[in-house]
mmCIF file of C-alpha atoms in Angstrom:
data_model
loop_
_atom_site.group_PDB
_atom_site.id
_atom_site.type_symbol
_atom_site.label_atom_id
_atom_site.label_comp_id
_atom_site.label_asym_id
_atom_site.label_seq_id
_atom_site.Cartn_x
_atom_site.Cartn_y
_atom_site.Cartn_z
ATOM 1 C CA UNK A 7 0.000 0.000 0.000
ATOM 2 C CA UNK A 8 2.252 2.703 0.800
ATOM 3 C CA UNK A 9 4.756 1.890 -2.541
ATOM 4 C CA UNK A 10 1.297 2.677 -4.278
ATOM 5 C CA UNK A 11 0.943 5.970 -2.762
ATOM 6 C CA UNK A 12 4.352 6.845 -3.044
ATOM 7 C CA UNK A 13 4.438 5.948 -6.841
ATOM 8 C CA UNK A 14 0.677 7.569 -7.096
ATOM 9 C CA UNK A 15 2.561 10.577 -5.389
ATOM 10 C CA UNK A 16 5.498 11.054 -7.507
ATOM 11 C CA UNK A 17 3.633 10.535 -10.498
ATOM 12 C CA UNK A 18 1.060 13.361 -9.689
ATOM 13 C CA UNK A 19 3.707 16.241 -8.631
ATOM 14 C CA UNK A 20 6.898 14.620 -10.718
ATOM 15 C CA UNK A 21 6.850 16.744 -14.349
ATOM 16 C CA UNK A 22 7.517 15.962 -17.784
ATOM 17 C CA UNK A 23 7.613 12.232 -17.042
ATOM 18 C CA UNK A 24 5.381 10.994 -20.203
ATOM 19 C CA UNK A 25 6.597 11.085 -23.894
ATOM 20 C CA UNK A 26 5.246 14.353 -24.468
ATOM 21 C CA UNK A 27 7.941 17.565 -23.872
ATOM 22 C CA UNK A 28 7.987 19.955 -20.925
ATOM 23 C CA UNK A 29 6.732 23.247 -21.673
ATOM 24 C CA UNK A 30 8.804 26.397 -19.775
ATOM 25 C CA UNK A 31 8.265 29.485 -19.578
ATOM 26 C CA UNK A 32 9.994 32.207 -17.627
ATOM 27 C CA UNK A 33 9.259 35.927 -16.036
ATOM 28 C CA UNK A 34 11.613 38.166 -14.498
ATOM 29 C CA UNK A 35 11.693 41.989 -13.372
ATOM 30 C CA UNK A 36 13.742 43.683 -15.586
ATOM 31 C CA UNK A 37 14.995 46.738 -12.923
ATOM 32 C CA UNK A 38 16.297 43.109 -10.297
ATOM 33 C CA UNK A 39 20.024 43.562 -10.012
ATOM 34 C CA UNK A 40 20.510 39.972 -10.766
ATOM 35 C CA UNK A 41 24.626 40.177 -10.574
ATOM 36 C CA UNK A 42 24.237 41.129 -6.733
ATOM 37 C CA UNK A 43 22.970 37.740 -6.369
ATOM 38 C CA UNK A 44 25.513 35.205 -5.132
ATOM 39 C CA UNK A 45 24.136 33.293 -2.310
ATOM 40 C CA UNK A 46 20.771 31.424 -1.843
ATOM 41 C CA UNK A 47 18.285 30.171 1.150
ATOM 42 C CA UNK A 48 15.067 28.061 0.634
ATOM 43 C CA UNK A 49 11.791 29.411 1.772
ATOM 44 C CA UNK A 50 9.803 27.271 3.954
ATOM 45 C CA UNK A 51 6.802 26.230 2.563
ATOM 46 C CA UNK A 52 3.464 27.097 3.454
ATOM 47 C CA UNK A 53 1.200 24.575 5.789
ATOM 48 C CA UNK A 54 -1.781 23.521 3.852
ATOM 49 C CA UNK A 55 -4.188 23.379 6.729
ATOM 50 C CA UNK A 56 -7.405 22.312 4.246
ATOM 51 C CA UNK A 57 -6.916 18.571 4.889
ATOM 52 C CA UNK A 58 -7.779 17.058 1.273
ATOM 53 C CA UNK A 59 -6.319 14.330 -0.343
ATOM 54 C CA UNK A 60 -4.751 16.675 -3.296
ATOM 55 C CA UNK A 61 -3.436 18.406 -0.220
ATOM 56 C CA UNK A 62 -1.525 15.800 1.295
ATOM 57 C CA UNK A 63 -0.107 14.514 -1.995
ATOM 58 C CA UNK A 64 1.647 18.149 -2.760
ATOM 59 C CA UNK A 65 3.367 18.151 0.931
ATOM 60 C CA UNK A 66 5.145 14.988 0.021
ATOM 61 C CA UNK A 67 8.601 15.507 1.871
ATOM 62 C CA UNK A 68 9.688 12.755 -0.486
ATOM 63 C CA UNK A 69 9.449 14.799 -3.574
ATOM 64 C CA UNK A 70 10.397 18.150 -1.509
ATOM 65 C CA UNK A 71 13.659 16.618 -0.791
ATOM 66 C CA UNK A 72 14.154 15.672 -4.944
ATOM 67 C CA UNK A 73 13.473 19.785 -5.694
ATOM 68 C CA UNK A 74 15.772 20.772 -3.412
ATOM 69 C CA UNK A 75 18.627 18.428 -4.239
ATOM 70 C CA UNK A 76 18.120 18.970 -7.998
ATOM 71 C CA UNK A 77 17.836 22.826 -7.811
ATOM 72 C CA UNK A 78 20.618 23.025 -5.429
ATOM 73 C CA UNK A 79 22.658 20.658 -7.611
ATOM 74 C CA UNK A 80 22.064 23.308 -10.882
ATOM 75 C CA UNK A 81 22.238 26.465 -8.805
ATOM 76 C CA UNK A 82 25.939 25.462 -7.653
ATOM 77 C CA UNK A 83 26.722 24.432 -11.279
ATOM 78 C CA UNK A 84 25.784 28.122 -12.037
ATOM 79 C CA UNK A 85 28.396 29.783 -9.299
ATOM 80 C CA UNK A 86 25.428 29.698 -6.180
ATOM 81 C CA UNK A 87 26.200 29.549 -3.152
ATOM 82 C CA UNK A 88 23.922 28.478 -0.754
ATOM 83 C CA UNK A 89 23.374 30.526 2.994
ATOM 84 C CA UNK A 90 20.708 30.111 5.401
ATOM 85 C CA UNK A 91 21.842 32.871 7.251
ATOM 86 C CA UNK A 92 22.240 36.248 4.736
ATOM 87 C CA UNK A 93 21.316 34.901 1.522
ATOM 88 C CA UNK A 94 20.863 37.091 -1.568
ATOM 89 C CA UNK A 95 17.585 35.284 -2.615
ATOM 90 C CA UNK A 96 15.514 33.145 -1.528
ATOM 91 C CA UNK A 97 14.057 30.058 -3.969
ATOM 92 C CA UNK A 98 10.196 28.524 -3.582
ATOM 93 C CA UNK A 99 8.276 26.198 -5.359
ATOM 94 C CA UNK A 100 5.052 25.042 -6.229
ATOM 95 C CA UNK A 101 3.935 22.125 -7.484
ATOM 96 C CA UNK A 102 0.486 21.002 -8.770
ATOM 97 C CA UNK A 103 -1.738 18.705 -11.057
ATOM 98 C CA UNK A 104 -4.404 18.876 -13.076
ATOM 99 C CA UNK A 105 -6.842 16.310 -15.094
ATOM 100 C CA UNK A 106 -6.727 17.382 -18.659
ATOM 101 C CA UNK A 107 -8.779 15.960 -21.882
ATOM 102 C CA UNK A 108 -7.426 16.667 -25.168
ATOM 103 C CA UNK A 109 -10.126 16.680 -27.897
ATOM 104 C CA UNK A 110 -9.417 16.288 -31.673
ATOM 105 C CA UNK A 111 -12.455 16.629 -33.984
ATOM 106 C CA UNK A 112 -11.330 15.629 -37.231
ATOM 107 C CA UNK A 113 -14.754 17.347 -38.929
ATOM 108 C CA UNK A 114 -14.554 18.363 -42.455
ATOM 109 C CA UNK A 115 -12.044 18.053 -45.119
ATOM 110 C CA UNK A 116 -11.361 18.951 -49.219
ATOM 111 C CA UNK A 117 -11.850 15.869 -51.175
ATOM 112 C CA UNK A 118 -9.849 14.038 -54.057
ATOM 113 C CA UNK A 119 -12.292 16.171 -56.602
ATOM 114 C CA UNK A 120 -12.633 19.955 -54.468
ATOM 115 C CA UNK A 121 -15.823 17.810 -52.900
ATOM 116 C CA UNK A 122 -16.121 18.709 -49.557
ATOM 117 C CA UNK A 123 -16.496 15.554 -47.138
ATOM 118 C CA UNK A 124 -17.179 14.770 -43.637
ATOM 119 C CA UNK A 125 -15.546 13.009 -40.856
ATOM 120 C CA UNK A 126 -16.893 10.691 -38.527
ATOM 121 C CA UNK A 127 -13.808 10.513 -36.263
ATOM 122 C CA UNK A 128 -13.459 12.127 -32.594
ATOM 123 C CA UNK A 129 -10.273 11.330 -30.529
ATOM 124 C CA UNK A 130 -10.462 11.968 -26.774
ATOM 125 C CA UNK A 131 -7.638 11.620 -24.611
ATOM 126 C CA UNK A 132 -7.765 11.814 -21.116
ATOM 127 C CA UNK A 133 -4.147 12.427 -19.179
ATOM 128 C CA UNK A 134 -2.941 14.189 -16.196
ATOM 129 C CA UNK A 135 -0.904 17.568 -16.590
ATOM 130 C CA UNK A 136 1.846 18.058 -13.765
ATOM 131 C CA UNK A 137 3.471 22.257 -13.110
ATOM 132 C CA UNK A 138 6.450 23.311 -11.611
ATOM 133 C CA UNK A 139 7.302 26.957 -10.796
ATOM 134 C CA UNK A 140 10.376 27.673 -8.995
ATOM 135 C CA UNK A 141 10.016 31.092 -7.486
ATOM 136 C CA UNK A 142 13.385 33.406 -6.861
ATOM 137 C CA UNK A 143 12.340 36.347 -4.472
ATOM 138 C CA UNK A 144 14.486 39.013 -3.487
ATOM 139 C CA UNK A 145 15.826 38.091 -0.282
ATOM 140 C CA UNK A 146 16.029 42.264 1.026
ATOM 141 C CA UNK A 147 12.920 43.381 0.014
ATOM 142 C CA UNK A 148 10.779 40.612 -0.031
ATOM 143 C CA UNK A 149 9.798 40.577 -3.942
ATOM 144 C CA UNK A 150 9.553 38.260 -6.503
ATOM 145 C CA UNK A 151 12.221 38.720 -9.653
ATOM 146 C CA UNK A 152 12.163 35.835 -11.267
ATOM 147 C CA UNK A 153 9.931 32.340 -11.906
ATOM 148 C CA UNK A 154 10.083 29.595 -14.133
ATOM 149 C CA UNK A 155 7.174 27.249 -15.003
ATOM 150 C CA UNK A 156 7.795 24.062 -16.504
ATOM 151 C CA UNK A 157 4.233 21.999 -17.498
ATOM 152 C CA UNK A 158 4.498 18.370 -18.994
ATOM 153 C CA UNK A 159 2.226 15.605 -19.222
ATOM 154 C CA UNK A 160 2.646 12.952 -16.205
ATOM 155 C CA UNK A 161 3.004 9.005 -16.616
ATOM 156 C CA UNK A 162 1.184 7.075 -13.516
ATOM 157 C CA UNK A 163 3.208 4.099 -14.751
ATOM 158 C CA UNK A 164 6.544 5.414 -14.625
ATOM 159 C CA UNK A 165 9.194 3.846 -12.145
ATOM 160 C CA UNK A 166 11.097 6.086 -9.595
ATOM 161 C CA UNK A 167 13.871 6.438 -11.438
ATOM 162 C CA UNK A 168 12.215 7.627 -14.490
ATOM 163 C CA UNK A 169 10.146 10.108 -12.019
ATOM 164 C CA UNK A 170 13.720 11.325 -11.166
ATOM 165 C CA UNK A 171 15.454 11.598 -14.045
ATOM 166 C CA UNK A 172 12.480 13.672 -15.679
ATOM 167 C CA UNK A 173 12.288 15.537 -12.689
ATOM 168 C CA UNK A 174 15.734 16.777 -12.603
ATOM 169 C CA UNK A 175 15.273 17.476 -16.731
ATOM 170 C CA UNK A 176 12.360 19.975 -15.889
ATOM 171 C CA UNK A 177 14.581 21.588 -13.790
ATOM 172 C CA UNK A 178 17.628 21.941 -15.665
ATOM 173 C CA UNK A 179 15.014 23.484 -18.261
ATOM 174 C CA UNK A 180 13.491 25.931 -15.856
ATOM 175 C CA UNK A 181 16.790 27.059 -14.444
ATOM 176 C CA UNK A 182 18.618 27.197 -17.692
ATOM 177 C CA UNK A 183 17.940 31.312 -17.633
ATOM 178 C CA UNK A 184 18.473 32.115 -14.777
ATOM 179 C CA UNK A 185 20.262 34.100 -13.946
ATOM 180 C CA UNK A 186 18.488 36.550 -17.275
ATOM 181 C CA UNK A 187 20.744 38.117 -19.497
ATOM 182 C CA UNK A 188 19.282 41.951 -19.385
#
């Protein structure tokens, strides 16, 4: 029982891990002094006091522990250095998942003689679509300068390692500008 609600877990909050390719986008203030930033802290997470299922599987210390090791890993690679005690920025993320059903109406088309003819075929698919943001907030005044969302299509079936390894891909994606190049 509880390797199915671990897999069930990672597979809801885990991005990217299907077939299908991440999607990421990023924002950032333009006026941040991004080249004062040299040192990093995590933000504690918010407690989720609303008791629901969906609830319980985003707080999954499990998968908390994955983000953190990942971004850590990439922020280092990028010259980071990371400070609980005076950092430059702080980093946050949020996860989430979503049912999603993807509808393809192939209707009309142009015939072999300029004919017009119809079509009798309507493909539904039904999947589950996982987001990442990763949040980097100003550590002195408090506001938000930068966040990258990465959105991919989730596999229930995957194995932990897979989970992982797509995991730490949707990162390197998110984090691959930061810091932006004003």
């Amino acid at each position: 029982m509880k390797t199915t609600v671990l897999s069930l877990t990672l597979s809801l909050l885990a991005l990217a891990i299907g077939c299908s390719p991440v999607s990421v986008k990023h924002d950032y203030d333009s006026e941040a002094n991004f080249a004062a930033f040299k040192t990093y802290a995590w933000m504690s997470a918010p407690i989720n006091g609303t008791g629901s299922v969906e609830a319980a599987l985003q707080s999954n210390s499990l998968l908390d522990k994955r983000i953190k090791q990942s971004a850590d890993r990439h922020l280092a690679a990028k010259g980071f250095t990371k400070d609980a005690t005076s950092p430059d920025f702080l980093v946050a993320y949020h996860v989430g998942a979503q049912d999603r059903i993807d509808v393809t109406d192939w209707g009309y088309g142009h015939g072999r003689f300029g004919r017009w003819f119809g079509g009798d075929r309507v493909d539904v698919h039904q999947f589950k679509e996982g987001t990442l943001i990763l949040d980097i907030i100003d550590a002195r005044t408090k506001q938000l300068v930068w966040r990258g969302v990465a959105i991919g299509t989730l596999d229930p079936n995957a194995s932990a390692k897979a989970l992982n390894r797509k995991l730490d891909e949707a990162i390197v994606e998110i984090l691959a500008k930061f810091p932006p190049t004003i």
